[in-house]
mmCIF file of C-alpha atoms and ligand atoms in Angstrom:
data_model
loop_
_atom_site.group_PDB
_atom_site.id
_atom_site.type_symbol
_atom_site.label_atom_id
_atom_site.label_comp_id
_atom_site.label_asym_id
_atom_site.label_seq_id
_atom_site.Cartn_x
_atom_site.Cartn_y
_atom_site.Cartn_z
ATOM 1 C CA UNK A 292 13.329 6.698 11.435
ATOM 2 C CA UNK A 293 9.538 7.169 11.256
ATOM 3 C CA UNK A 294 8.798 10.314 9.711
ATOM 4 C CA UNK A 295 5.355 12.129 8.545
ATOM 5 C CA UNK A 296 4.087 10.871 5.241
ATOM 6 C CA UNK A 297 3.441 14.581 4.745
ATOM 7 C CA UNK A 298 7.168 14.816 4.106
ATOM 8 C CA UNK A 299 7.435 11.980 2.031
ATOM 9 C CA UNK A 300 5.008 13.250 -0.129
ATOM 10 C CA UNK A 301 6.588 16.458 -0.796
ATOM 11 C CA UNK A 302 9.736 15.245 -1.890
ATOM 12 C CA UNK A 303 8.538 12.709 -4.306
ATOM 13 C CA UNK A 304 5.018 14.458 -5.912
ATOM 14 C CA UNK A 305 5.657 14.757 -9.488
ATOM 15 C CA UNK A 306 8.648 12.541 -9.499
ATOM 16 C CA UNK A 307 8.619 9.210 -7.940
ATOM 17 C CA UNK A 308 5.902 6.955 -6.150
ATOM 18 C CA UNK A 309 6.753 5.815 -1.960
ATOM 19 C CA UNK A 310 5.939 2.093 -2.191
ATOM 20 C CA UNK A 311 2.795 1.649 0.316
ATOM 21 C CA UNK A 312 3.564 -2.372 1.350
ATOM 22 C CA UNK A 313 1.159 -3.836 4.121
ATOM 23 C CA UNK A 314 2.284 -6.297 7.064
ATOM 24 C CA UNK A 315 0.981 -8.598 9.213
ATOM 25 C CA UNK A 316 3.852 -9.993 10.324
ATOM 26 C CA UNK A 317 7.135 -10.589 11.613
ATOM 27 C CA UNK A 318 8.905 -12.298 8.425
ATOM 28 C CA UNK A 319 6.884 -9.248 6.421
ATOM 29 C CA UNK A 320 8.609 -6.810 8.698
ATOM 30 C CA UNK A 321 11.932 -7.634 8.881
ATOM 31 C CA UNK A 322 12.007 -8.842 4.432
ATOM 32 C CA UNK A 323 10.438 -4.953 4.136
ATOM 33 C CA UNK A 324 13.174 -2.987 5.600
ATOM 34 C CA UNK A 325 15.788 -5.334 4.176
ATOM 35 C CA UNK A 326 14.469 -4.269 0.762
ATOM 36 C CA UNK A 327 13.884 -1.102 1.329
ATOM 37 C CA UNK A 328 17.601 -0.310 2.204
ATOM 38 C CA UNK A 329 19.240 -2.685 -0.408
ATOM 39 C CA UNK A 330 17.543 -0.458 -2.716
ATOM 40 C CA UNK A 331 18.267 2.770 -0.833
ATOM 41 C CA UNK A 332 14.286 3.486 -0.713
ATOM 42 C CA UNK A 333 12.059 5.442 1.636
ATOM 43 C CA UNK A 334 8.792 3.840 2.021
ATOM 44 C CA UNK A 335 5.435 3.557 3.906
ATOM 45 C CA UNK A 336 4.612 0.550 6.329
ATOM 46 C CA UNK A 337 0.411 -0.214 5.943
ATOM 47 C CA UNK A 338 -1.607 -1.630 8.832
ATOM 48 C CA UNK A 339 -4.954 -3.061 7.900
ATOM 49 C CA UNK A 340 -8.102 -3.346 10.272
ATOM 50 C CA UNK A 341 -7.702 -7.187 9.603
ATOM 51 C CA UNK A 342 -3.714 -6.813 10.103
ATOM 52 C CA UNK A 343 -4.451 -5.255 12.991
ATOM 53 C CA UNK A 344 -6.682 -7.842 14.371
ATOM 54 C CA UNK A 345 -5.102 -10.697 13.336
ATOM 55 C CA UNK A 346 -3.047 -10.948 16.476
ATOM 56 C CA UNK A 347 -3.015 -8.171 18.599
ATOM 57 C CA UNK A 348 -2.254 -4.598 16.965
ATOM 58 C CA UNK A 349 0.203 -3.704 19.595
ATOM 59 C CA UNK A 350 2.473 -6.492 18.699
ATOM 60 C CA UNK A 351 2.662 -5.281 14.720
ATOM 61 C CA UNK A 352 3.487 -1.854 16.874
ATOM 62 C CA UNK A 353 6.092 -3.390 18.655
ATOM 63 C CA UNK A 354 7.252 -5.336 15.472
ATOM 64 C CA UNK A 355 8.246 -1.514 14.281
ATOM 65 C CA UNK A 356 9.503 -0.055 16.761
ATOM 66 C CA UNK A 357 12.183 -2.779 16.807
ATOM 67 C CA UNK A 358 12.785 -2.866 13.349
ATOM 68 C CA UNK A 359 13.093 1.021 13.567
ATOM 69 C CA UNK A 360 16.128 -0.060 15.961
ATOM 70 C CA UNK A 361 17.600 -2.460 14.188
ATOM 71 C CA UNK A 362 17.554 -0.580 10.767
ATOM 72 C CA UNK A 363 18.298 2.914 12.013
ATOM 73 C CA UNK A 364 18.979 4.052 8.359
ATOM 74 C CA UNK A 365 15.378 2.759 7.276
ATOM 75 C CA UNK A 366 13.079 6.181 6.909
ATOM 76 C CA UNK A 367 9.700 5.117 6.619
ATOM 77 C CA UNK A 368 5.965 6.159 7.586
ATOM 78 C CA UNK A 369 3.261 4.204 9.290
ATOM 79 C CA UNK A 370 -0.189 4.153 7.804
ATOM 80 C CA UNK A 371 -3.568 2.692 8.472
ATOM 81 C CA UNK A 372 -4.865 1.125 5.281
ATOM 82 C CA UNK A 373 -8.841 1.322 4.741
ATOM 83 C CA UNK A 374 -9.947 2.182 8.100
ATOM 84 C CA UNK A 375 -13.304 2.912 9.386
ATOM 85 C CA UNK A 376 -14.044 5.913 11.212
ATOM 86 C CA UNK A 377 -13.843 3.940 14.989
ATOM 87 C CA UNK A 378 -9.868 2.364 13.464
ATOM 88 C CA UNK A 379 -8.816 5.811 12.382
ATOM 89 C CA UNK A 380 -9.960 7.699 15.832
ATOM 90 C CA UNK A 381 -8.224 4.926 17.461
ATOM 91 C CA UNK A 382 -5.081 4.985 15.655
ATOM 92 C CA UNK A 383 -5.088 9.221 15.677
ATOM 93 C CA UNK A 384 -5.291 8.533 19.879
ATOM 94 C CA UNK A 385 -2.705 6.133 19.594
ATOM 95 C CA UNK A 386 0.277 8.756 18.983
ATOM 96 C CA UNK A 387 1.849 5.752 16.620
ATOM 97 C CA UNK A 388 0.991 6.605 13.005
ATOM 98 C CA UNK A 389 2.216 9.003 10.536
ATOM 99 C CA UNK A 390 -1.130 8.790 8.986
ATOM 100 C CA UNK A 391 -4.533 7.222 8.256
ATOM 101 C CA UNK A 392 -6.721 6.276 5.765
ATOM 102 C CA UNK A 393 -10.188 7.148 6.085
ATOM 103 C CA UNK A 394 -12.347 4.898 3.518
ATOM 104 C CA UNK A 395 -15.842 5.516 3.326
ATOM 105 C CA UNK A 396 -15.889 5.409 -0.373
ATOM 106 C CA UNK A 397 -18.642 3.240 -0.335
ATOM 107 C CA UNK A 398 -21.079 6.071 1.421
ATOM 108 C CA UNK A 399 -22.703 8.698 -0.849
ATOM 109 C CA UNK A 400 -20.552 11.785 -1.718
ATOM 110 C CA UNK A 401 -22.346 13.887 1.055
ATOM 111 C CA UNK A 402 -21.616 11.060 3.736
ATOM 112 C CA UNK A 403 -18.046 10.066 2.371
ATOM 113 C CA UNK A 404 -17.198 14.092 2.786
ATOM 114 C CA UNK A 405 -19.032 14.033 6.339
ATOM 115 C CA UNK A 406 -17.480 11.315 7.656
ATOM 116 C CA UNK A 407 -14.052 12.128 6.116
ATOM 117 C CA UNK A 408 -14.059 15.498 7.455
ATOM 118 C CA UNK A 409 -14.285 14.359 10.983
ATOM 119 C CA UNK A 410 -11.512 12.007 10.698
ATOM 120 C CA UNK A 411 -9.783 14.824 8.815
ATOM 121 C CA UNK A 412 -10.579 17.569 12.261
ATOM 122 C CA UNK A 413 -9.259 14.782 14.524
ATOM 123 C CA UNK A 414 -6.172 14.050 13.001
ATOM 124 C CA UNK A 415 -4.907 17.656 11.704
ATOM 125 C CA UNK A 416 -5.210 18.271 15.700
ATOM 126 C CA UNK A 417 -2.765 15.631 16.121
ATOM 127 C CA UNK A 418 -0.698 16.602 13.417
ATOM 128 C CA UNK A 419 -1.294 13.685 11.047
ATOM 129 C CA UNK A 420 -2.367 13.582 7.903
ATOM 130 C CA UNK A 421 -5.352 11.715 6.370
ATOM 131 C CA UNK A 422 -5.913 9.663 3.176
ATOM 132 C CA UNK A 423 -8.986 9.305 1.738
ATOM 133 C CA UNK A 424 -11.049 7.782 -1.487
ATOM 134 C CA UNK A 425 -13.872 8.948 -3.741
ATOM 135 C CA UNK A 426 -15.006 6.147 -6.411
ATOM 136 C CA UNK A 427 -14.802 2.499 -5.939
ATOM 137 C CA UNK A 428 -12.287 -0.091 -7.159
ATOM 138 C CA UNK A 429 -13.341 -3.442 -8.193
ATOM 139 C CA UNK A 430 -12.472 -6.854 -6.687
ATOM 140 C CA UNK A 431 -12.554 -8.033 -2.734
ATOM 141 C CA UNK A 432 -12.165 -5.230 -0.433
ATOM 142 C CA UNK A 433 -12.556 -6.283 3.458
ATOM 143 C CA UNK A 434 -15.848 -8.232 2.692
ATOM 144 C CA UNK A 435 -17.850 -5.617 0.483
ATOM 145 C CA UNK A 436 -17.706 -7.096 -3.066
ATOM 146 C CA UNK A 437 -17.648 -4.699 -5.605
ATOM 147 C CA UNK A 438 -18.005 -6.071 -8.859
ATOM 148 C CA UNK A 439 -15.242 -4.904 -11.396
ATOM 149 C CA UNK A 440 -18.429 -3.974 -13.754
ATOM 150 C CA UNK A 441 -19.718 -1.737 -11.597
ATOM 151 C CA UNK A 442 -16.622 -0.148 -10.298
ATOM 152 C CA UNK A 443 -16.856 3.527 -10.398
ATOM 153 C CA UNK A 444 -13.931 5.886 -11.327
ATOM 154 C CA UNK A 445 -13.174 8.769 -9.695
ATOM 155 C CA UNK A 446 -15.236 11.424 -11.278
ATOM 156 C CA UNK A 447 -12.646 14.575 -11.540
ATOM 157 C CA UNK A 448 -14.508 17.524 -11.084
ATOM 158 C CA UNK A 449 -16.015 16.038 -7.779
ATOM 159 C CA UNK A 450 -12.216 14.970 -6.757
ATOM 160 C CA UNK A 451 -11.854 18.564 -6.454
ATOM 161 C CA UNK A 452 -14.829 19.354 -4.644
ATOM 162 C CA UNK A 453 -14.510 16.189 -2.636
ATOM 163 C CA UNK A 454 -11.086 17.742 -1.371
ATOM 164 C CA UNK A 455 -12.175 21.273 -0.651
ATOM 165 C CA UNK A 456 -14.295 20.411 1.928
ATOM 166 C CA UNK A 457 -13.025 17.471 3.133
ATOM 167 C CA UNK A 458 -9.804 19.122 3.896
ATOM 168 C CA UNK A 459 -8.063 15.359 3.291
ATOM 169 C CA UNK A 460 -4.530 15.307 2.405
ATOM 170 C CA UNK A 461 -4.064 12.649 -0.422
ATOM 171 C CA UNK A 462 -7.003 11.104 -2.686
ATOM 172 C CA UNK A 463 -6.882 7.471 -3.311
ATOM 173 C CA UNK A 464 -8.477 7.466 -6.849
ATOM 174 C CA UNK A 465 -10.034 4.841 -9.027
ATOM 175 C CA UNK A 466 -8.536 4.214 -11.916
ATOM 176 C CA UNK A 467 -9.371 1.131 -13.200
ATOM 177 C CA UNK A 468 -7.127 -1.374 -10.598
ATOM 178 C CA UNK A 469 -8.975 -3.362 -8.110
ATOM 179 C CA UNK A 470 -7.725 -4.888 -5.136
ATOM 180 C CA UNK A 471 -6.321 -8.960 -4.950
ATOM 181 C CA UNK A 472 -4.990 -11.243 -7.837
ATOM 182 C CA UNK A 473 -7.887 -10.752 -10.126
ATOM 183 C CA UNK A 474 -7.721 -7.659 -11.641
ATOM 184 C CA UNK A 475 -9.050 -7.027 -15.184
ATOM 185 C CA UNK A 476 -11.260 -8.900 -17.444
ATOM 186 C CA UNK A 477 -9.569 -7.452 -20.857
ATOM 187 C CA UNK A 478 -6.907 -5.112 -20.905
ATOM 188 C CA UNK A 479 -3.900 -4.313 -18.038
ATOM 189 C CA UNK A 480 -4.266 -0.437 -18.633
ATOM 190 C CA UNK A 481 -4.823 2.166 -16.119
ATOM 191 C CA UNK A 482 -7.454 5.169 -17.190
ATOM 192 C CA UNK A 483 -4.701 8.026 -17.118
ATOM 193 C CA UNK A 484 -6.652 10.451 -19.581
ATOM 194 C CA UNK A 485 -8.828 10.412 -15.506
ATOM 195 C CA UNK A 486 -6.212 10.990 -13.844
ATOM 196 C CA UNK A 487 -4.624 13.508 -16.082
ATOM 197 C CA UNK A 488 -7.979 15.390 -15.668
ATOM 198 C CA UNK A 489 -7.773 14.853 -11.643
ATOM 199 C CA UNK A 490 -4.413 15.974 -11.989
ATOM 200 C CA UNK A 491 -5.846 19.230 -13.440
ATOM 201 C CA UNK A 492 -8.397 19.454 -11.247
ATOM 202 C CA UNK A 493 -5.726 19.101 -8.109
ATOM 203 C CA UNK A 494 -2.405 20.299 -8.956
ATOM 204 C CA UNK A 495 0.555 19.028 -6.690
ATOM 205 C CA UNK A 496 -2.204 17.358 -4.463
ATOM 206 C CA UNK A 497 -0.785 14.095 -3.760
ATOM 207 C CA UNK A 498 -3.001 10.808 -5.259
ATOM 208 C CA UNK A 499 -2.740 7.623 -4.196
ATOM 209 C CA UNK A 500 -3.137 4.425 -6.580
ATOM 210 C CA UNK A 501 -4.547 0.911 -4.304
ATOM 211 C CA UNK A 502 -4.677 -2.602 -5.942
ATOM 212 C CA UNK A 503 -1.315 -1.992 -7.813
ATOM 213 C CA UNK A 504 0.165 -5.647 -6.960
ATOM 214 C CA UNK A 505 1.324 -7.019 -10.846
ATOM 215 C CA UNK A 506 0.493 -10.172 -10.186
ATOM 216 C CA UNK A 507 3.239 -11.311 -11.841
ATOM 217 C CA UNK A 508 2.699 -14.524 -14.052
ATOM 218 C CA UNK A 509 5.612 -16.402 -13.464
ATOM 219 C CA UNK A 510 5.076 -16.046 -9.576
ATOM 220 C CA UNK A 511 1.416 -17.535 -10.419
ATOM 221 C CA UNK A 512 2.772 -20.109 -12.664
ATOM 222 C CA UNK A 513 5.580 -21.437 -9.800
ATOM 223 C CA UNK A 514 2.462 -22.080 -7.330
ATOM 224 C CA UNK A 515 0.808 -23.679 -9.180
ATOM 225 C CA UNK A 516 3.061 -26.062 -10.580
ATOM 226 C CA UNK A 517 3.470 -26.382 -6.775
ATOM 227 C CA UNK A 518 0.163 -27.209 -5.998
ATOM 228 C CA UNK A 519 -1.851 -23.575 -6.015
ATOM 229 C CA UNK A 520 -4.983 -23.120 -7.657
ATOM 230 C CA UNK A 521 -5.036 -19.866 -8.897
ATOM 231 C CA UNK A 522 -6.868 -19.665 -12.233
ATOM 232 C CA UNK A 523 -6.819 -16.089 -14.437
ATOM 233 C CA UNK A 524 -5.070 -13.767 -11.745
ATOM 234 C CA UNK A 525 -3.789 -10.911 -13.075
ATOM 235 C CA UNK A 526 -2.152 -7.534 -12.244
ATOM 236 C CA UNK A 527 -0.765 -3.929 -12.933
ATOM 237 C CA UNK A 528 1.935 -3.486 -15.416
ATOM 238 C CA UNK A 529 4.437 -2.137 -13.274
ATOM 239 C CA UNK A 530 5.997 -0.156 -16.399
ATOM 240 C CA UNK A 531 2.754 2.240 -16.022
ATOM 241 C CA UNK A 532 3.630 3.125 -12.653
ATOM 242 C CA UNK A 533 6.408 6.426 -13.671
ATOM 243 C CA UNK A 534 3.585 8.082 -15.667
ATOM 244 C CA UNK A 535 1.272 7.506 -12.740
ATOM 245 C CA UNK A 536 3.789 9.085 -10.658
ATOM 246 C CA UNK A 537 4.084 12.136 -13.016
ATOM 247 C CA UNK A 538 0.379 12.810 -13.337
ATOM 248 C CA UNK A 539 0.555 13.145 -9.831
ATOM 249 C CA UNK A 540 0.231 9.390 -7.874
ATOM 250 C CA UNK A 541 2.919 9.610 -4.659
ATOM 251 C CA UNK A 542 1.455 6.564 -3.137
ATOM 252 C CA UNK A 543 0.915 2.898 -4.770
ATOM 253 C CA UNK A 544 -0.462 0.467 -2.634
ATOM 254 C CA UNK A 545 1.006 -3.419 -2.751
ATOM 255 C CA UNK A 546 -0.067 -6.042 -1.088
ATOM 256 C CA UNK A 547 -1.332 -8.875 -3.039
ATOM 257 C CA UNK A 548 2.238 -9.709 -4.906
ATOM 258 C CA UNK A 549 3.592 -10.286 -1.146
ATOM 259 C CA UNK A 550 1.146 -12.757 -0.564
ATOM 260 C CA UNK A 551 2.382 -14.619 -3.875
ATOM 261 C CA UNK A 552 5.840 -14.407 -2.791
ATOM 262 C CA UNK A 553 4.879 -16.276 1.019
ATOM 263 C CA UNK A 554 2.846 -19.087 -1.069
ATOM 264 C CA UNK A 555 4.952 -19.819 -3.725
ATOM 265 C CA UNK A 556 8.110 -19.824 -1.117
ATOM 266 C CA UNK A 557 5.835 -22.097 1.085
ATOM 267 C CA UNK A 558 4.356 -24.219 -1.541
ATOM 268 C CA UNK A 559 7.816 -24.957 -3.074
ATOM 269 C CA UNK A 560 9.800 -25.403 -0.455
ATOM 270 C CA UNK A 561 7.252 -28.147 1.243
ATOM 271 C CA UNK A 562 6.816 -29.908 -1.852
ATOM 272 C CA UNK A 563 10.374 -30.364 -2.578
ATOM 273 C CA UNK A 564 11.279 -30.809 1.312
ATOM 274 C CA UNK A 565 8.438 -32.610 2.491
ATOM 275 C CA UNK A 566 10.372 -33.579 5.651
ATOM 276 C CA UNK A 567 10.649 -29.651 6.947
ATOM 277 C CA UNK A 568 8.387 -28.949 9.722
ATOM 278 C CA UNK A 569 11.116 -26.339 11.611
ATOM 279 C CA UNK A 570 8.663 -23.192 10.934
ATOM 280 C CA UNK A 571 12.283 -20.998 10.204
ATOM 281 C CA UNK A 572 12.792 -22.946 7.446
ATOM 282 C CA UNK A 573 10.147 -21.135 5.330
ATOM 283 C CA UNK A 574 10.966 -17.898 7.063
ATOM 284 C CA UNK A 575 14.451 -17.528 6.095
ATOM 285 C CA UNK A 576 13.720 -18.216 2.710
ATOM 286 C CA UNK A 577 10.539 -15.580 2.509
ATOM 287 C CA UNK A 578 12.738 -12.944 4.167
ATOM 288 C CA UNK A 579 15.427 -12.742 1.774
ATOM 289 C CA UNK A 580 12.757 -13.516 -1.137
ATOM 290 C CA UNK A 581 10.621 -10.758 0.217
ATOM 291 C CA UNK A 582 13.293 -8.299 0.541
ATOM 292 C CA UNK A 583 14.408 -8.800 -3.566
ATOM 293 C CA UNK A 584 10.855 -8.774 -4.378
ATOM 294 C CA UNK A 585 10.338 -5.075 -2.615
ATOM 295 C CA UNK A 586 14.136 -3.502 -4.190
ATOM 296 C CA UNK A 587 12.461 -5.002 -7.483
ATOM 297 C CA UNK A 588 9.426 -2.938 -7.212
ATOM 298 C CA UNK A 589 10.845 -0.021 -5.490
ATOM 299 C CA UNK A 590 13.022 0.199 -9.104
ATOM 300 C CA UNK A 591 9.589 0.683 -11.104
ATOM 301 C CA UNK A 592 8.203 3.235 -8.218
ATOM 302 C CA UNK A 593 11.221 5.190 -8.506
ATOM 303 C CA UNK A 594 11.689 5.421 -4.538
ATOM 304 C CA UNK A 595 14.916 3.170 -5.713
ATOM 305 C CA UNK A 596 17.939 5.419 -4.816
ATOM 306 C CA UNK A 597 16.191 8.311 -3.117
ATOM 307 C CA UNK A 598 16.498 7.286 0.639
ATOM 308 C CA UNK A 599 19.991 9.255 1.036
ATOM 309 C CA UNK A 600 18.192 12.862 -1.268
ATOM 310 C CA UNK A 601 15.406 11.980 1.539
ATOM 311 C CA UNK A 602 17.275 11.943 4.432
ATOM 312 C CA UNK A 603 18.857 15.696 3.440
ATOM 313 C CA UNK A 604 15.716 17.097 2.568
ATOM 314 C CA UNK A 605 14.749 15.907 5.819
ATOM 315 C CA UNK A 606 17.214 17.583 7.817
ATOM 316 C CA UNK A 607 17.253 20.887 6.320
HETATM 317 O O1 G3H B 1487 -6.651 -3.375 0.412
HETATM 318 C C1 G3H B 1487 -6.558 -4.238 1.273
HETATM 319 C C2 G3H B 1487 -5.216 -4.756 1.641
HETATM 320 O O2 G3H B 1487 -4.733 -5.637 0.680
HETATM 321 C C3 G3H B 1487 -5.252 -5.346 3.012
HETATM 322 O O3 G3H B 1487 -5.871 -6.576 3.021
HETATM 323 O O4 G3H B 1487 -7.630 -6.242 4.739
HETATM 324 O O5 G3H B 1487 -6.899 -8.549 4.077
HETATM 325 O O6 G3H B 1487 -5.388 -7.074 5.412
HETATM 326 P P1 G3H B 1487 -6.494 -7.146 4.402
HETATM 327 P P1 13P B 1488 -3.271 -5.163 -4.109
HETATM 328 O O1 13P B 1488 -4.335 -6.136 -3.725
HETATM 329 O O2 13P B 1488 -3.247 -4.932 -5.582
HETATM 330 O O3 13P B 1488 -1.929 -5.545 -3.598
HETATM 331 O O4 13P B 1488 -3.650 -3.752 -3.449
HETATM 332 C C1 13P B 1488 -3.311 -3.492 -2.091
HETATM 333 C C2 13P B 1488 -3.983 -2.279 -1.559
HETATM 334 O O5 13P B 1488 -4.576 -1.482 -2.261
HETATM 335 C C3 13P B 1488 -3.874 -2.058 -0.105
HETATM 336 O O6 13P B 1488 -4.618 -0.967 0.308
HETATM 337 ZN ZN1 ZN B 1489 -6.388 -0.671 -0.899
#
């Protein structure tokens, strides 16, 4: 059941994070819900731009709507992840998404507000809510390159002002992750004395934490043994993520560990079967890998267990 990320947010603020996991597609779709409901969870499906465009968009739409059929006890949200003004007003006209994320982070406050508050008029019209960000991770965000040195956290006193009159509904917040593998040149710890003071500054507004993949270093070790070459990655400690969630984060963003589970199923399985070419060979594998890997991390969100509490609050 697709339901309003509002809703979601209201009955886990304070307590739990929603896993946000993006797809792009079908094994993706189909290993997501299967995790999500072995470990009871509700949860939040993210469409990129590039998702969006790496096919067509309406087949990830149609990807959905089926799995909404074929898991009718999955309850679950649909979000655009980092969209541009033109992607949000597109997906607010398209009637499909619980919400949107409006990303102009990059602009100067005046222009992020500006261009937020638009997207913000639009969708409240439609009855959807809107995400959007004030500071800048670090890392490889959809071809701007921020470097992690320069990355800017969210100052708190301007998350409040940011908020007022943008009239957004969550704030993604920089904290110190940064999107991809690479995260952190010293230490794995997230700035929460900033987001205890956002917290302040925002009480029971929702936040939302992006580049939270772990990165885990046994999944990095398996590919490369199998061939990968990826040198220094590293992640979020996922044990950080429950006092995120109590200073206020509802929302934590994964993508990147996904991404580690398809290549280390693919590398392995082709360099120990090098006479598989049936496509479905890989795909049955990722799917049930996929799933574990998303009831894993819904167990350090705290979403694990909450889908049946969800489904009352919904219906009261
Ligand atoms: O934050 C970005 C997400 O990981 C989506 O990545 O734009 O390559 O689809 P993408
Ligand atoms: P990761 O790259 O850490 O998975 O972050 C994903 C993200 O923030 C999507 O918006
Ligand atoms: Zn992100």
């Amino acid at each position: 059941m697709i339901v309003t990320t509002k809703k979601l947010f209201e009955v886990a603020y304070g307590k739990y994070a929603i896993g946000a996991y993006n797809i792009n597609n079908l094994e993706q779709t189909v290993g997501l819900f299967r995790g999500n409901l072995q470990s009871s969870a509700p949860f939040i499906i993210q469409l990129s731009k590039g998702a969006r465009s790496y096919t067509d968009k309406a087949l990830l739409e149609g990807l959905i709507r089926s799995a909404d059929e074929i898991f009718p006890e999955a309850i679950f949200a649909v979000h655009l992840d980092h969209g541009d003004e033109e992607t949000c007003m597109d997906s607010i006209e398209s009637g499909f998404y619980s919400s949107v994320m409006i990303d102009a982070s990059h602009e100067d406050f005046e222009t992020n507000i500006g261009i937020t508050k638009r997207v913000v008029d639009a969708a409240h019209a439609r009855g959807l809510v809107v995400e959007a960000e004030l500071g800048q991770l670090g890392g490889v965000e959809e071809h701007i390159k921020v470097d992690e040195a320069d990355a800017k956290l969210t100052d708190p006193k301007q998350a409040r002002e940011f908020v007022q009159r943008s009239g957004c509904d969550s704030l993604a917040v920089a904290i110190g992750t940064s999107h991809g593998a690479f995260k952190f040149s010293g230490s794995q710890s997230l700035h929460f004395d900033v987001l205890a003071e956002i917290q302040k500054e925002l009480p029971g507004f929702p936040l939302v934490m992006h580049g939270s993949s772990s990165v885990p270093e046994e999944e990095v070790r398996r590919i490369n043994a199998a061939g990968g070459k990826i040198e220094g990655a590293k992640g979020v400690d996922a044990n950080q993520f429950a006092r995120a969630a109590e200073l206020g984060v509802t929302k934590i963003n994964i993508d990147t560990d996904g991404r580690l589970v398809w290549t280390r199923v693919h590398r392995e399985l082709f360099r120990d079967h090098p006479e598989v070419f049936d496509l479905r060979k890989p795909g049955e594998i990722f799917m049930t890998e996929y799933a574990n890997f998303i009831a894993e991390k819904n167990a350090y969100l705290g979403s694990e267990g909450q889908l049946e509490k969800v489904r009352q609050l919904l219906s009261e």
